[in-house]
Amino acid sequence: IAAFGTATESLAILNSGTMFKRNGKKDPELIQNVSEGLKKLYKTKLFPLEDTYHFHDFHSPALEDADFDNKPMVLLVGQYSTGKTTFIRHLMEQDFPGMRIGPEPTTDSFIAVMHGEQDGLIPGNALVVDPKKPFRKLNAFGNAFLNRFVCAQMPNAVLESISIIDTPGILSGEKQRISRGYDFAAVLEWFAERVDRIILLFDAHKLDISDEFSEVIRSLKNHEDKMRVVLNKADQIGTQQLMRVYGALMWSLGKIVGTPEVIRVYIGSFWAQPLLVADNRKLFEAEEQDLFKDIQGLPRNAALRKLNDLIKRARLAKVHAYIISSLKKEMPNMFGKENKKKELIANLGEIYTRIEKEHQISPGDFPKLAKMQEILANQDFSKFQAVKPKLLEAVEDMLANDIAKLMTLVRQEEAAMPSQSVQGGAFEGTMNGPFGHGYGEGAGEGIDELEWVVARDKPTYDEIFYTLSPVNGKVSGALAKKEMVKSKLPNTVLGKIWKLADVDKDGYLDDEEFALANHLIKVKLEGHELPTDLPEHLIPPSKRGL
């Protein structure tokens, strides 16, 4: 409640300044959340710039309220039979309307799997006229695409927090791309701008990256921060082959993505069937847990993602305005317009360089040169606008001041809703109980046993303890240190172990505490993390009454 109050106060302050005005007057309406703030910023400061310089014809359609209000979305992309649809079914632990699974190319449509009170399918043409859904601008891709786009609605706990987009399996060859009847890569790029996570699926059993898949990955180039890779069906091969496949995948992705950063790859078998080769079971469990944590964090980070995407869009809109106004400035008033237009398009690279130097803009903020030249060829340069400083200043002010205020608000919203995460389905399977990740391992060993787990090795530890000549049944820190440093663990780790083992905080270790210290050293040497606080099952029997 306190956090919410603070957030509300911040919103009132945010709105009382010069952030949102209409006709020079302060807008009295109180902004309720980050989403409302983003909508107002976009409509009052960024949209006018986009509209003036035909941004929507070149890059991305205008944003609508649903784009700011919708739940986080996860986009699944991969070649046919990599397990995309099965992955969705695994997450939800439930079939969804329109689902088809098989070794052959089965999913031939884009399927938006979303929450609804009843099971049902909404066809694409009906979907793009629904103002509550964030898909209205997809009507630009025409009937060829809309006939291959549906929304599967169903009541499911997972879908209360996120929506999932299933995509057609990617095949190889130029023929397949042409036969779709719509620009597949462009549709994926449209989704990539609006989703919170892009998951690329590969089949470990038959790793292949076709030409169309390479093109798709390149079209997602500006969204590497959203991309994760899943090497699925990894239980079908042994450890040695898996290492080779993983290496081949990383090499291939490095060539396609072309960035020095390594994309995170999750290895596993994402379905509810027995493992064929169980050699790497623990690896698969750890990888699945990491991926689940990543997906579960999406609702909590949704506002920050929308803010980040708006900043990226604003930077591109600014550069676009400079490009368009430069082209307008170079055009003659009367004769030779067509020849000048061709000349300007051919020399667009030089215009980029000039704008870059004149306005100190990073080369990475410019749109792709070839794509820009292709679109400019069909534009009427006479309709372009000259530079309008007020529109550019409004966007500059948004980036310099308003975004910083909203960033503070994002943190306050996160603090007010700390427990917001994806629940239900497969996310519940390993939450608690003996099949939770790491249960009964490391510091958790012996958690559900009646006997103190340290007692198993205590006779060995006692032999060492009595060689240290304890006084009144205890050894000092200096004596214990001589023995503990033999583990070669850093002093920072040994210091933590000392604090955990000295249960009664008297600065000495008795035989039980000494045994506990050695047990914790063994836990750390086996590669497990130390607990922040000593678990109840590790407290020595004589100290449990303290």
Coordinates of C-alpha atoms in Angstrom, one line a residue:
I1 CA 0.0 0.0 0.0
A2 CA 2.9 2.3 0.9
A3 CA 4.6 1.5 -2.4
F4 CA 1.3 2.2 -4.3
G5 CA 0.9 5.5 -2.5
T6 CA 4.4 6.5 -3.5
A7 CA 3.7 5.6 -7.1
T8 CA 0.5 7.6 -7.1
E9 CA 2.2 10.6 -5.6
S10 CA 5.0 10.3 -8.3
L11 CA 2.3 10.2 -11.0
A12 CA 0.7 13.4 -9.7
I13 CA 4.0 15.1 -9.7
L14 CA 4.8 13.8 -13.1
N15 CA 1.5 15.1 -14.4
S16 CA 1.7 18.5 -12.6
G17 CA 4.8 19.6 -14.7
T18 CA 5.1 20.3 -18.4
M19 CA 5.1 16.7 -19.4
F20 CA 1.6 16.5 -20.9
K21 CA -0.2 19.6 -22.2
R22 CA -3.1 20.2 -24.5
N23 CA -3.3 23.6 -26.3
G24 CA -0.7 25.0 -23.8
K25 CA -2.8 24.1 -20.8
K26 CA -1.9 21.5 -18.2
D27 CA -3.8 18.2 -18.5
P28 CA -5.6 17.8 -15.2
E29 CA -6.1 14.0 -15.7
L30 CA -4.1 11.9 -13.3
I31 CA -2.0 9.2 -14.9
Q32 CA -2.7 5.9 -13.3
N33 CA 0.3 3.8 -14.4
V34 CA 3.3 3.6 -16.8
S35 CA 1.1 2.3 -19.6
E36 CA -1.0 5.5 -19.4
G37 CA 2.1 7.6 -19.4
L38 CA 3.5 5.9 -22.4
K39 CA 0.3 6.4 -24.3
K40 CA 0.2 10.1 -23.6
L41 CA 3.9 10.5 -24.5
Y42 CA 3.4 8.7 -27.8
K43 CA 0.3 10.6 -28.8
T44 CA 1.5 14.1 -27.8
K45 CA 5.2 14.0 -28.6
L46 CA 6.2 11.1 -30.9
F47 CA 3.2 10.5 -33.1
P48 CA 3.2 14.1 -34.6
L49 CA 6.8 13.6 -35.7
E50 CA 6.1 10.2 -37.2
D51 CA 3.0 11.4 -39.0
T52 CA 4.7 14.5 -40.5
Y53 CA 7.6 12.5 -42.0
H54 CA 5.7 9.4 -43.2
F55 CA 7.4 7.2 -40.7
H56 CA 4.6 4.6 -40.9
D57 CA 5.1 4.1 -44.6
F58 CA 8.8 3.3 -44.1
H59 CA 9.2 1.5 -40.8
S60 CA 6.3 0.5 -38.6
P61 CA 2.6 1.3 -38.4
A62 CA 1.3 3.7 -35.7
L63 CA 1.0 2.3 -32.2
E64 CA -2.5 2.0 -30.7
D65 CA -3.7 1.8 -27.1
A66 CA -3.8 -2.0 -27.2
D67 CA -0.1 -2.1 -28.0
F68 CA 0.5 -0.4 -24.6
D69 CA -2.1 -2.4 -22.7
N70 CA -1.6 -5.9 -23.9
K71 CA 0.0 -8.7 -21.9
P72 CA 3.6 -9.7 -22.5
M73 CA 3.9 -11.9 -25.7
V74 CA 6.2 -14.7 -26.5
L75 CA 7.0 -15.4 -30.2
L76 CA 8.1 -18.9 -31.2
V77 CA 10.0 -19.2 -34.4
G78 CA 11.6 -22.3 -36.0
Q79 CA 11.7 -24.7 -38.9
Y80 CA 9.0 -27.4 -39.1
S81 CA 9.1 -30.2 -36.6
T82 CA 11.3 -28.4 -34.1
G83 CA 8.6 -28.7 -31.5
K84 CA 7.1 -25.2 -31.4
T85 CA 3.5 -26.3 -30.9
T86 CA 4.5 -29.0 -28.5
F87 CA 6.5 -26.5 -26.5
I88 CA 3.4 -24.3 -26.1
R89 CA 1.4 -27.4 -25.1
H90 CA 4.1 -28.3 -22.6
L91 CA 4.0 -24.8 -21.0
M92 CA 0.2 -24.8 -20.6
E93 CA -0.2 -28.6 -20.0
Q94 CA -3.3 -28.4 -22.1
D95 CA -4.3 -28.6 -25.8
F96 CA -5.4 -25.4 -27.5
P97 CA -8.0 -24.8 -30.2
G98 CA -6.5 -25.3 -33.7
M99 CA -3.5 -27.2 -32.4
R100 CA -1.9 -29.8 -34.8
I101 CA 1.3 -31.7 -34.0
G102 CA 3.2 -34.1 -36.3
P103 CA 6.6 -34.8 -37.9
E104 CA 5.4 -33.2 -41.2
P105 CA 4.8 -29.4 -41.6
T106 CA 1.5 -29.1 -39.7
T107 CA 1.2 -25.5 -38.4
D108 CA 0.5 -23.5 -41.5
S109 CA -0.9 -20.4 -39.7
F110 CA 0.2 -17.8 -37.2
I111 CA -1.8 -18.7 -34.1
A112 CA -2.1 -16.2 -31.2
V113 CA -2.8 -18.3 -28.1
M114 CA -4.5 -16.0 -25.7
H115 CA -6.7 -16.1 -22.6
G116 CA -10.5 -16.3 -22.9
E117 CA -13.4 -17.4 -20.9
Q118 CA -14.3 -20.1 -23.4
D119 CA -12.4 -22.2 -25.9
G120 CA -12.7 -20.9 -29.4
L121 CA -11.0 -19.6 -32.6
I122 CA -11.2 -16.1 -34.0
P123 CA -10.2 -15.8 -37.7
G124 CA -7.7 -13.2 -38.8
N125 CA -10.1 -10.8 -40.5
A126 CA -12.3 -10.5 -37.4
L127 CA -9.2 -10.3 -35.2
V128 CA -7.7 -7.2 -36.9
V129 CA -10.9 -5.1 -36.3
D130 CA -11.0 -5.8 -32.6
P131 CA -9.7 -2.7 -30.8
K132 CA -8.9 -4.6 -27.6
K133 CA -6.4 -6.9 -29.4
P134 CA -3.0 -5.5 -30.5
F135 CA -3.3 -6.9 -34.1
R136 CA -5.2 -4.2 -35.9
K137 CA -2.2 -3.0 -38.0
L138 CA -1.7 -6.5 -39.4
N139 CA -4.4 -5.8 -42.0
A140 CA -1.7 -4.1 -44.0
F141 CA -0.4 -7.6 -45.0
G142 CA -3.6 -8.4 -46.8
N143 CA -5.9 -11.4 -47.1
A144 CA -3.1 -13.8 -48.0
F145 CA -1.8 -13.3 -44.5
L146 CA -5.1 -12.8 -42.7
N147 CA -6.4 -16.2 -44.0
R148 CA -3.4 -17.7 -42.2
F149 CA -3.8 -15.9 -38.9
V150 CA -6.1 -17.0 -36.1
C151 CA -6.4 -16.4 -32.3
A152 CA -7.0 -19.4 -30.1
Q153 CA -8.7 -18.4 -26.9
M154 CA -9.0 -20.6 -23.8
P155 CA -9.1 -20.4 -20.0
N156 CA -5.6 -21.3 -18.8
A157 CA -3.6 -20.0 -15.8
V158 CA -0.5 -19.5 -17.9
L159 CA -2.4 -17.3 -20.4
E160 CA -3.6 -15.0 -17.6
S161 CA -0.1 -13.5 -17.5
I162 CA 1.3 -14.0 -21.1
S163 CA 0.2 -14.6 -24.7
I164 CA 2.0 -17.0 -27.0
I165 CA 2.4 -16.6 -30.8
D166 CA 2.9 -19.9 -32.7
T167 CA 4.3 -19.5 -36.3
P168 CA 4.3 -21.6 -39.4
G169 CA 7.3 -24.0 -39.7
I170 CA 10.0 -22.6 -41.9
L171 CA 11.0 -24.7 -44.9
S172 CA 14.0 -24.3 -47.1
G173 CA 14.2 -23.0 -50.7
E174 CA 13.1 -19.9 -52.5
K175 CA 9.9 -21.6 -53.8
Q176 CA 8.4 -21.9 -50.3
R177 CA 8.9 -18.2 -49.6
I178 CA 7.1 -17.2 -52.8
S179 CA 4.2 -19.6 -52.3
R180 CA 3.2 -18.1 -49.0
G181 CA 1.6 -15.1 -50.8
Y182 CA 2.8 -12.6 -48.1
D183 CA 6.1 -11.4 -46.8
F184 CA 6.8 -13.9 -44.0
A185 CA 10.0 -12.2 -42.8
A186 CA 8.1 -8.8 -42.6
V187 CA 5.3 -10.3 -40.6
L188 CA 7.8 -11.8 -38.1
E189 CA 9.6 -8.4 -37.9
W190 CA 6.2 -6.7 -37.1
F191 CA 5.6 -9.2 -34.3
A192 CA 9.3 -8.9 -33.1
E193 CA 8.8 -5.2 -32.5
R194 CA 5.8 -5.8 -30.2
V195 CA 6.7 -9.0 -28.3
D196 CA 8.6 -9.3 -25.1
R197 CA 10.5 -12.5 -25.9
I198 CA 11.5 -14.2 -29.2
I199 CA 12.3 -17.9 -28.8
L200 CA 14.1 -19.6 -31.8
L201 CA 13.7 -23.4 -31.7
F202 CA 16.2 -25.8 -33.2
D203 CA 16.1 -29.6 -33.4
A204 CA 19.2 -31.2 -31.9
H205 CA 18.5 -34.4 -33.7
K206 CA 18.6 -32.8 -37.2
L207 CA 20.2 -29.4 -36.9
D208 CA 19.7 -27.3 -40.1
I209 CA 19.4 -23.6 -40.7
S210 CA 17.6 -23.1 -44.1
D211 CA 18.0 -20.0 -46.3
E212 CA 14.6 -18.7 -45.2
F213 CA 15.4 -19.2 -41.5
S214 CA 18.6 -17.3 -42.0
E215 CA 16.7 -14.5 -43.6
V216 CA 14.2 -14.5 -40.7
I217 CA 17.0 -14.4 -38.1
R218 CA 18.6 -11.4 -40.0
S219 CA 15.2 -9.6 -40.1
L220 CA 15.1 -9.9 -36.3
K221 CA 18.6 -8.3 -36.0
N222 CA 17.5 -5.2 -34.1
H223 CA 15.9 -7.3 -31.4
E224 CA 18.8 -9.5 -30.1
D225 CA 17.9 -8.4 -26.6
K226 CA 14.6 -10.3 -26.8
M227 CA 16.0 -13.4 -28.5
R228 CA 16.6 -16.7 -26.8
V229 CA 17.5 -20.0 -28.4
V230 CA 16.2 -23.4 -27.5
L231 CA 18.0 -26.5 -28.7
N232 CA 15.1 -28.9 -28.4
K233 CA 14.9 -32.7 -28.5
A234 CA 18.3 -32.9 -27.0
D235 CA 17.4 -36.2 -25.3
Q236 CA 17.5 -38.0 -28.7
I237 CA 21.3 -37.9 -28.8
G238 CA 24.2 -38.8 -26.4
T239 CA 26.5 -36.4 -24.6
Q240 CA 29.3 -36.4 -27.2
Q241 CA 26.9 -35.8 -30.2
L242 CA 25.1 -33.1 -28.1
M243 CA 28.4 -31.2 -27.6
R244 CA 29.1 -31.3 -31.4
V245 CA 25.6 -30.1 -32.2
Y246 CA 25.8 -27.3 -29.7
G247 CA 29.1 -26.2 -31.1
A248 CA 27.7 -26.3 -34.7
L249 CA 24.7 -24.3 -33.6
M250 CA 26.7 -21.6 -32.0
W251 CA 29.0 -21.3 -35.0
S252 CA 26.1 -21.1 -37.4
L253 CA 24.3 -18.4 -35.3
G254 CA 27.5 -16.4 -35.0
K255 CA 27.7 -16.2 -38.8
I256 CA 24.0 -15.2 -39.2
V257 CA 23.5 -12.8 -36.3
G258 CA 27.0 -11.2 -36.7
T259 CA 27.3 -9.8 -33.2
P260 CA 30.1 -10.3 -30.7
E261 CA 27.6 -11.2 -27.9
V262 CA 26.6 -14.8 -27.6
I263 CA 22.8 -15.5 -27.6
R264 CA 21.6 -17.6 -24.6
V265 CA 21.0 -21.2 -25.7
Y266 CA 18.8 -23.5 -23.5
I267 CA 19.3 -27.2 -24.1
G268 CA 16.6 -29.7 -23.2
S269 CA 13.6 -31.7 -24.2
F270 CA 10.5 -29.5 -23.9
W271 CA 7.6 -32.0 -23.7
A272 CA 6.1 -34.3 -21.2
Q273 CA 7.4 -37.6 -22.5
P274 CA 10.1 -39.9 -21.0
L275 CA 13.7 -39.0 -22.0
L276 CA 15.1 -41.3 -24.7
V277 CA 18.7 -40.7 -23.5
A278 CA 18.7 -39.8 -19.8
D279 CA 22.5 -39.1 -19.5
N280 CA 22.0 -35.4 -19.3
R281 CA 18.9 -35.3 -17.2
K282 CA 20.4 -32.9 -14.6
L283 CA 21.5 -30.5 -17.4
F284 CA 18.1 -30.5 -19.0
E285 CA 16.4 -29.8 -15.6
A286 CA 18.7 -26.9 -14.9
E287 CA 18.2 -25.4 -18.4
E288 CA 14.5 -25.8 -18.2
Q289 CA 14.4 -24.1 -14.8
D290 CA 16.5 -21.1 -16.2
L291 CA 14.2 -20.8 -19.2
F292 CA 11.1 -20.9 -17.0
K293 CA 12.6 -18.2 -14.8
D294 CA 13.2 -16.0 -17.9
I295 CA 9.6 -16.4 -19.1
Q296 CA 8.1 -16.0 -15.6
G297 CA 9.9 -12.6 -15.3
L298 CA 8.2 -11.2 -18.4
P299 CA 5.1 -9.7 -16.6
R300 CA 7.3 -8.0 -14.0
N301 CA 9.5 -6.4 -16.7
A302 CA 6.7 -5.7 -19.3
A303 CA 6.5 -1.9 -18.5
L304 CA 10.3 -1.6 -18.8
R305 CA 10.2 -3.4 -22.2
K306 CA 7.5 -1.1 -23.5
L307 CA 9.5 1.9 -22.4
N308 CA 12.7 0.5 -24.0
D309 CA 10.8 -0.1 -27.3
L310 CA 9.4 3.4 -27.3
I311 CA 12.9 4.8 -26.8
K312 CA 14.2 2.8 -29.8
R313 CA 11.2 3.9 -31.9
A314 CA 11.8 7.6 -31.0
R315 CA 15.5 7.4 -31.9
L316 CA 14.6 5.9 -35.3
A317 CA 11.8 8.4 -35.9
K318 CA 14.3 11.3 -35.2
V319 CA 16.8 9.9 -37.7
H320 CA 14.1 9.3 -40.2
A321 CA 12.9 12.9 -39.9
Y322 CA 16.4 14.2 -40.6
I323 CA 16.7 11.9 -43.7
I324 CA 13.3 13.0 -45.1
S325 CA 13.9 16.7 -44.5
S326 CA 17.4 16.4 -46.1
L327 CA 15.9 14.8 -49.2
K328 CA 13.2 17.6 -49.4
K329 CA 15.9 20.2 -49.1
E330 CA 17.9 18.8 -52.1
M331 CA 14.9 18.6 -54.4
P332 CA 14.4 21.3 -57.1
N333 CA 11.3 23.4 -57.1
M334 CA 10.4 23.0 -60.8
F335 CA 12.2 20.8 -63.3
G336 CA 14.3 17.7 -63.2
K337 CA 12.6 16.2 -60.1
E338 CA 12.7 12.6 -61.3
N339 CA 16.4 12.6 -62.2
K340 CA 17.2 14.3 -58.9
K341 CA 15.2 11.8 -57.0
K342 CA 17.1 8.9 -58.6
E343 CA 20.4 10.7 -57.8
L344 CA 19.5 11.2 -54.2
I345 CA 18.4 7.6 -53.7
A346 CA 21.7 6.4 -55.2
N347 CA 23.7 8.7 -52.9
L348 CA 21.7 8.0 -49.8
G349 CA 24.7 6.5 -48.1
E350 CA 26.5 9.9 -48.3
I351 CA 23.4 11.6 -46.9
Y352 CA 23.5 9.2 -44.0
T353 CA 27.2 10.1 -43.3
R354 CA 26.4 13.9 -43.5
I355 CA 23.5 13.6 -41.0
E356 CA 25.6 11.4 -38.7
K357 CA 28.3 14.1 -38.5
E358 CA 26.0 17.1 -38.4
H359 CA 23.8 15.8 -35.6
Q360 CA 26.2 13.5 -33.8
I361 CA 24.0 10.4 -34.3
S362 CA 25.4 6.8 -33.9
P363 CA 25.5 4.8 -37.2
G364 CA 23.6 2.1 -35.4
D365 CA 20.5 4.3 -35.2
F366 CA 20.1 4.6 -39.0
P367 CA 17.6 2.3 -40.9
K368 CA 19.0 -0.3 -43.3
L369 CA 20.3 1.5 -46.4
A370 CA 19.0 -1.0 -49.0
K371 CA 15.5 -1.2 -47.5
M372 CA 15.3 2.6 -47.3
Q373 CA 16.4 3.0 -51.0
E374 CA 13.8 0.4 -52.0
I375 CA 10.9 2.2 -50.3
L376 CA 12.0 5.7 -51.4
A377 CA 11.8 4.6 -55.0
N378 CA 8.0 4.5 -54.7
Q379 CA 7.6 7.8 -52.7
D380 CA 6.6 11.2 -54.0
F381 CA 9.4 13.5 -52.7
S382 CA 7.4 16.6 -53.3
K383 CA 5.1 15.6 -50.4
F384 CA 8.0 15.4 -48.0
Q385 CA 8.3 18.1 -45.3
A386 CA 11.2 20.4 -44.5
V387 CA 12.8 20.2 -41.0
K388 CA 10.4 21.3 -38.2
P389 CA 12.5 22.1 -35.1
K390 CA 9.5 22.1 -32.7
L391 CA 8.6 18.5 -33.5
L392 CA 12.2 17.4 -33.1
E393 CA 12.5 19.4 -29.8
A394 CA 9.4 17.7 -28.4
V395 CA 11.0 14.2 -29.0
E396 CA 14.3 15.4 -27.6
D397 CA 12.5 16.6 -24.5
M398 CA 10.7 13.3 -24.2
L399 CA 13.9 11.3 -24.4
A400 CA 15.9 13.7 -22.1
N401 CA 13.2 14.4 -19.4
D402 CA 9.9 12.5 -19.6
I403 CA 11.4 9.1 -20.1
A404 CA 13.6 9.6 -16.9
K405 CA 10.4 10.4 -14.9
L406 CA 8.6 7.3 -16.3
M407 CA 11.7 5.2 -15.4
T408 CA 11.3 6.1 -11.8
L409 CA 7.6 5.2 -12.0
V410 CA 8.5 1.8 -13.6
R411 CA 10.6 1.0 -10.5
Q412 CA 7.8 2.0 -8.2
E413 CA 5.3 -0.2 -10.0
E414 CA 7.7 -3.1 -9.8
A415 CA 8.0 -2.6 -6.1
A416 CA 4.3 -2.4 -5.7
M417 CA 3.9 -5.8 -7.5
P418 CA 6.9 -7.8 -6.5
S419 CA 5.2 -11.2 -6.9
Q420 CA 3.9 -10.7 -10.4
S421 CA 5.0 -13.7 -12.5
V422 CA 3.6 -16.4 -14.8
Q423 CA 1.7 -19.1 -12.8
G424 CA 0.1 -22.4 -13.7
G425 CA 0.9 -25.1 -16.3
A426 CA 4.4 -26.5 -16.4
F427 CA 5.6 -23.6 -14.2
E428 CA 3.9 -25.3 -11.2
G429 CA 5.5 -28.7 -11.8
T430 CA 8.8 -28.1 -10.1
M431 CA 7.9 -25.2 -7.8
N432 CA 7.8 -27.2 -4.5
G433 CA 8.3 -30.8 -3.2
P434 CA 11.0 -33.3 -3.9
F435 CA 11.0 -32.7 -7.7
G436 CA 11.9 -29.0 -7.4
H437 CA 15.2 -28.0 -9.0
G438 CA 18.1 -28.8 -6.6
Y439 CA 15.9 -30.5 -4.0
G440 CA 18.0 -32.8 -1.8
E441 CA 21.3 -31.6 -3.3
G442 CA 24.1 -29.5 -2.0
A443 CA 23.0 -27.7 1.2
G444 CA 19.6 -29.3 0.7
E445 CA 20.9 -32.8 1.2
G446 CA 19.2 -34.6 4.1
I447 CA 16.3 -32.0 4.2
D448 CA 13.7 -34.7 4.8
E449 CA 15.7 -37.2 6.8
L450 CA 15.3 -37.8 10.6
E451 CA 19.0 -38.1 11.2
W452 CA 21.4 -35.1 11.0
V453 CA 23.0 -35.5 7.6
V454 CA 26.4 -34.3 8.8
A455 CA 26.5 -37.2 11.3
R456 CA 27.4 -39.6 8.4
D457 CA 30.9 -38.1 8.0
K458 CA 31.3 -36.8 11.6
P459 CA 33.7 -39.6 12.7
T460 CA 36.1 -38.5 10.0
Y461 CA 35.8 -34.8 10.9
D462 CA 36.1 -35.7 14.7
E463 CA 39.6 -37.2 14.0
I464 CA 40.8 -33.9 12.5
F465 CA 39.0 -32.0 15.3
Y466 CA 40.9 -33.7 18.1
T467 CA 44.3 -33.3 16.4
L468 CA 43.7 -29.5 16.9
S469 CA 43.9 -30.0 20.7
P470 CA 40.5 -28.5 21.6
V471 CA 40.2 -26.6 25.0
N472 CA 36.9 -27.3 26.9
G473 CA 35.7 -29.1 23.8
K474 CA 36.1 -26.2 21.5
V475 CA 38.7 -24.9 18.9
S476 CA 39.5 -21.3 18.3
G477 CA 39.1 -19.5 15.0
A478 CA 42.9 -19.4 14.4
L479 CA 43.1 -23.2 14.8
A480 CA 40.0 -23.8 12.7
K481 CA 41.4 -21.5 10.0
K482 CA 44.6 -23.6 9.6
E483 CA 42.5 -26.6 8.8
M484 CA 39.8 -24.9 6.7
V485 CA 42.3 -23.1 4.4
K486 CA 43.5 -26.6 3.2
S487 CA 40.3 -26.7 1.1
K488 CA 41.9 -23.8 -1.1
L489 CA 38.6 -22.0 -1.1
P490 CA 38.9 -18.1 -1.1
N491 CA 38.8 -16.3 2.3
T492 CA 35.4 -14.7 1.4
V493 CA 33.8 -18.2 1.0
L494 CA 35.5 -19.6 4.2
G495 CA 34.4 -16.5 6.1
K496 CA 30.8 -17.2 5.1
I497 CA 31.2 -20.9 6.1
W498 CA 32.6 -19.8 9.5
K499 CA 29.5 -17.6 10.1
L500 CA 27.1 -20.4 9.2
A501 CA 29.0 -23.0 11.3
D502 CA 29.4 -20.9 14.4
V503 CA 25.7 -21.5 15.3
D504 CA 25.9 -20.1 18.9
K505 CA 28.1 -17.1 17.8
D506 CA 30.7 -17.6 20.6
G507 CA 33.7 -17.3 18.3
Y508 CA 34.6 -21.0 18.8
L509 CA 33.6 -24.3 17.1
D510 CA 32.7 -27.4 19.1
D511 CA 32.9 -30.9 17.4
E512 CA 29.4 -30.6 15.9
E513 CA 30.0 -27.0 14.5
F514 CA 33.4 -28.1 13.2
A515 CA 31.8 -31.1 11.4
L516 CA 29.2 -28.7 10.0
A517 CA 31.9 -26.3 8.7
N518 CA 33.6 -29.3 6.9
H519 CA 30.3 -30.4 5.5
L520 CA 29.7 -26.9 4.0
I521 CA 33.2 -26.9 2.6
K522 CA 32.3 -30.2 0.9
V523 CA 29.1 -28.7 -0.5
K524 CA 31.0 -25.8 -2.0
L525 CA 33.8 -28.0 -3.4
E526 CA 31.1 -30.1 -5.2
G527 CA 30.0 -27.0 -7.1
H528 CA 26.8 -26.1 -5.1
E529 CA 26.0 -22.7 -3.7
L530 CA 26.0 -22.0 0.0
P531 CA 22.8 -21.0 1.7
T532 CA 22.3 -17.4 2.9
D533 CA 21.0 -18.7 6.3
L534 CA 21.6 -22.1 7.8
P535 CA 18.7 -24.4 6.9
E536 CA 17.0 -26.1 9.9
H537 CA 18.0 -29.6 8.9
L538 CA 21.7 -28.6 9.1
I539 CA 21.5 -27.1 12.6
P540 CA 23.5 -29.4 15.0
P541 CA 21.2 -31.4 17.3
S542 CA 22.6 -29.9 20.4
K543 CA 22.0 -26.3 19.1
R544 CA 18.3 -26.8 17.9
G545 CA 17.0 -25.3 21.2
L546 CA 18.9 -22.0 20.8

